[in-house]
Amino acid sequence: MHNAVVFSILPFCSAAFAAFANPLPCSGVCVNAHDPALIRRDDGTYFRFSTGGKIAIHSAPSIQGPWVYQGAAIPNGSKINKAGKDDLWAPDVTKVGDTYYLYYSVSSFGSQDSAIGVATSKSLDVNSWTDLGASGVASTVGKPYNAIDGNLMNDGGNFYMSFGSFWSGIYQVKMANPPTKVASGSSSSQIAFVPTGAHAQEGAFMYKYGSYYYLFFSVGQCCGFDSSRPAAGAEYKIQVCRSSNLSSSFVDKSEKSCTSGGGTTVLESHDWVYGPGGQGVFNDPSLGPVLYYHYVDTRVGYADGQKQFGINKLAFTSGWPVVV
Ligand SMILES: *[C@@H]1O[C@H](CO)[C@@H](O)[C@H](O)[C@H]1NC(C)=O
Ligand SMILES: *[C@@H]1O[C@H](CO)[C@@H](O)[C@H](O)[C@H]1NC(C)=O
């Protein structure tokens, strides 16, 4: 009787903890897709921007591919004269009016001497980008944040950039219109923070759905899994908080404040998916909201250059995003 109870509970528990859908199939170049940014041009062509290769651009006729490498967005490196100007990270792309704005990070691993740069284009294509250099979002030793991983939110013509990685977490600053610079007189404020451990939280992405602003972010160790893999559960995963005010008061599903370590897990390691993160959300005309991210396919390999492009449909039915 005792054994029967144990055995009937176990399968239920494992199902409850493995309830993540696998990524949708992806064809063409789906590898080396670190920190992806996804956007669709009006002609139906999808563009994916990613870390490395001076912001690599891939395009495809469908969100699932076949993805083809096109070239570098910033082929000569950034105008920002800092270490890392030839190794740009964490792109973010938004269309405002008839112009695409590409934000990228200039830094070096573990350094707080960082800046977010901006480039513009009318078409998204390779050879169409003009690098404007510094956006004004920057950090040096002693600041509470590290100015990388910028993400622009266009709230009805008011622009806000969320950014940050480790240190005191995710910050936000108001941007000017057009959003090439910090708004004059605007100061940065903290919107999310993990007070424990190494404060491993970064890669913020804000998405409005219904009356809420959803703040997605990645927590845990991002990289280097082929040389040092952390304790199970300490690798990258994707969490979310929400607020009706895009500048403050983010909480998770249990109402825990997201400046006190709150965060509801949206996607974490499961099946052959390991360490998903660097995410964004895109409202696809046929699939609806999708979560896109990079992950290790454990059947392929754990190196940073082997990170795969993942996509899952997202349902907001309960008021909280769930991969389906
Ligand atoms: C890169 O530099 C080359 C050589 O100076 C120049 O001809 C080219 O226009 C530059 N490309 C961009 C995108 O700035
Ligand atoms: C949103 O939060 C900010 C920061 O706390 C605050 O200044 C602002 O008044 C809030 N907006 C609304 C509509 O409550």
CSV table of N, CA, C and O and ligand atoms in Angstrom, one decimal, residues 72-77 126-131, ligand 1:
chain,number,residue,atom,x,y,z
A,72,ALA,N,27.3,41.2,-41.4
A,72,ALA,CA,27.4,41.9,-40.2
A,72,ALA,C,26.6,43.2,-40.3
A,72,ALA,O,26.7,43.9,-41.3
A,73,ALA,N,26.0,43.6,-39.1
A,73,ALA,CA,25.2,44.8,-39.1
A,73,ALA,C,26.2,46.0,-39.0
A,73,ALA,O,26.0,47.1,-39.6
A,74,ILE,N,27.3,45.8,-38.2
A,74,ILE,CA,28.2,46.9,-37.9
A,74,ILE,C,29.6,46.4,-38.3
A,74,ILE,O,30.5,46.1,-37.4
A,75,PRO,N,29.9,46.3,-39.6
A,75,PRO,CA,31.1,45.5,-40.1
A,75,PRO,C,32.4,46.2,-39.6
A,75,PRO,O,33.4,45.4,-39.5
A,76,ASN,N,32.4,47.5,-39.4
A,76,ASN,CA,33.6,48.1,-39.0
A,76,ASN,C,33.8,48.2,-37.5
A,76,ASN,O,34.7,48.9,-37.0
A,77,GLY,N,32.9,47.6,-36.7
A,77,GLY,CA,32.9,47.8,-35.3
A,77,GLY,C,32.3,49.1,-34.9
A,77,GLY,O,32.0,49.9,-35.7
A,126,VAL,N,21.9,44.0,-44.6
A,126,VAL,CA,23.3,44.3,-44.5
A,126,VAL,C,23.6,45.5,-45.3
A,126,VAL,O,23.0,45.7,-46.4
A,127,ASN,N,24.6,46.2,-44.9
A,127,ASN,CA,25.1,47.5,-45.7
A,127,ASN,C,24.1,48.6,-45.6
A,127,ASN,O,24.3,49.6,-46.3
A,128,SER,N,23.0,48.5,-44.8
A,128,SER,CA,22.1,49.6,-44.7
A,128,SER,C,22.2,50.3,-43.4
A,128,SER,O,21.5,51.3,-43.1
A,129,TRP,N,23.1,49.8,-42.5
A,129,TRP,CA,23.1,50.4,-41.1
A,129,TRP,C,24.1,51.5,-40.9
A,129,TRP,O,25.2,51.4,-41.4
A,130,THR,N,23.6,52.6,-40.3
A,130,THR,CA,24.5,53.7,-39.9
A,130,THR,C,24.7,53.6,-38.4
A,130,THR,O,23.8,53.7,-37.7
A,131,ASP,N,26.0,53.5,-38.1
A,131,ASP,CA,26.3,53.4,-36.6
A,131,ASP,C,26.3,54.9,-36.1
A,131,ASP,O,27.1,55.7,-36.5
B,1,LIG,C1,33.8,50.5,-43.3
B,1,LIG,O1,35.1,51.0,-43.6
B,1,LIG,C2,35.4,51.0,-44.9
B,1,LIG,C3,36.9,51.4,-45.1
B,1,LIG,O2,37.2,52.6,-44.3
B,1,LIG,C4,34.5,52.0,-45.6
B,1,LIG,O3,34.7,52.1,-47.0
B,1,LIG,C5,33.0,51.5,-45.4
B,1,LIG,O4,32.1,52.5,-45.9
B,1,LIG,C6,32.7,51.3,-43.9
B,1,LIG,N1,31.4,50.7,-43.8
B,1,LIG,C7,30.5,51.2,-42.9
B,1,LIG,C8,29.2,50.4,-42.9
B,1,LIG,O5,30.7,52.2,-42.2
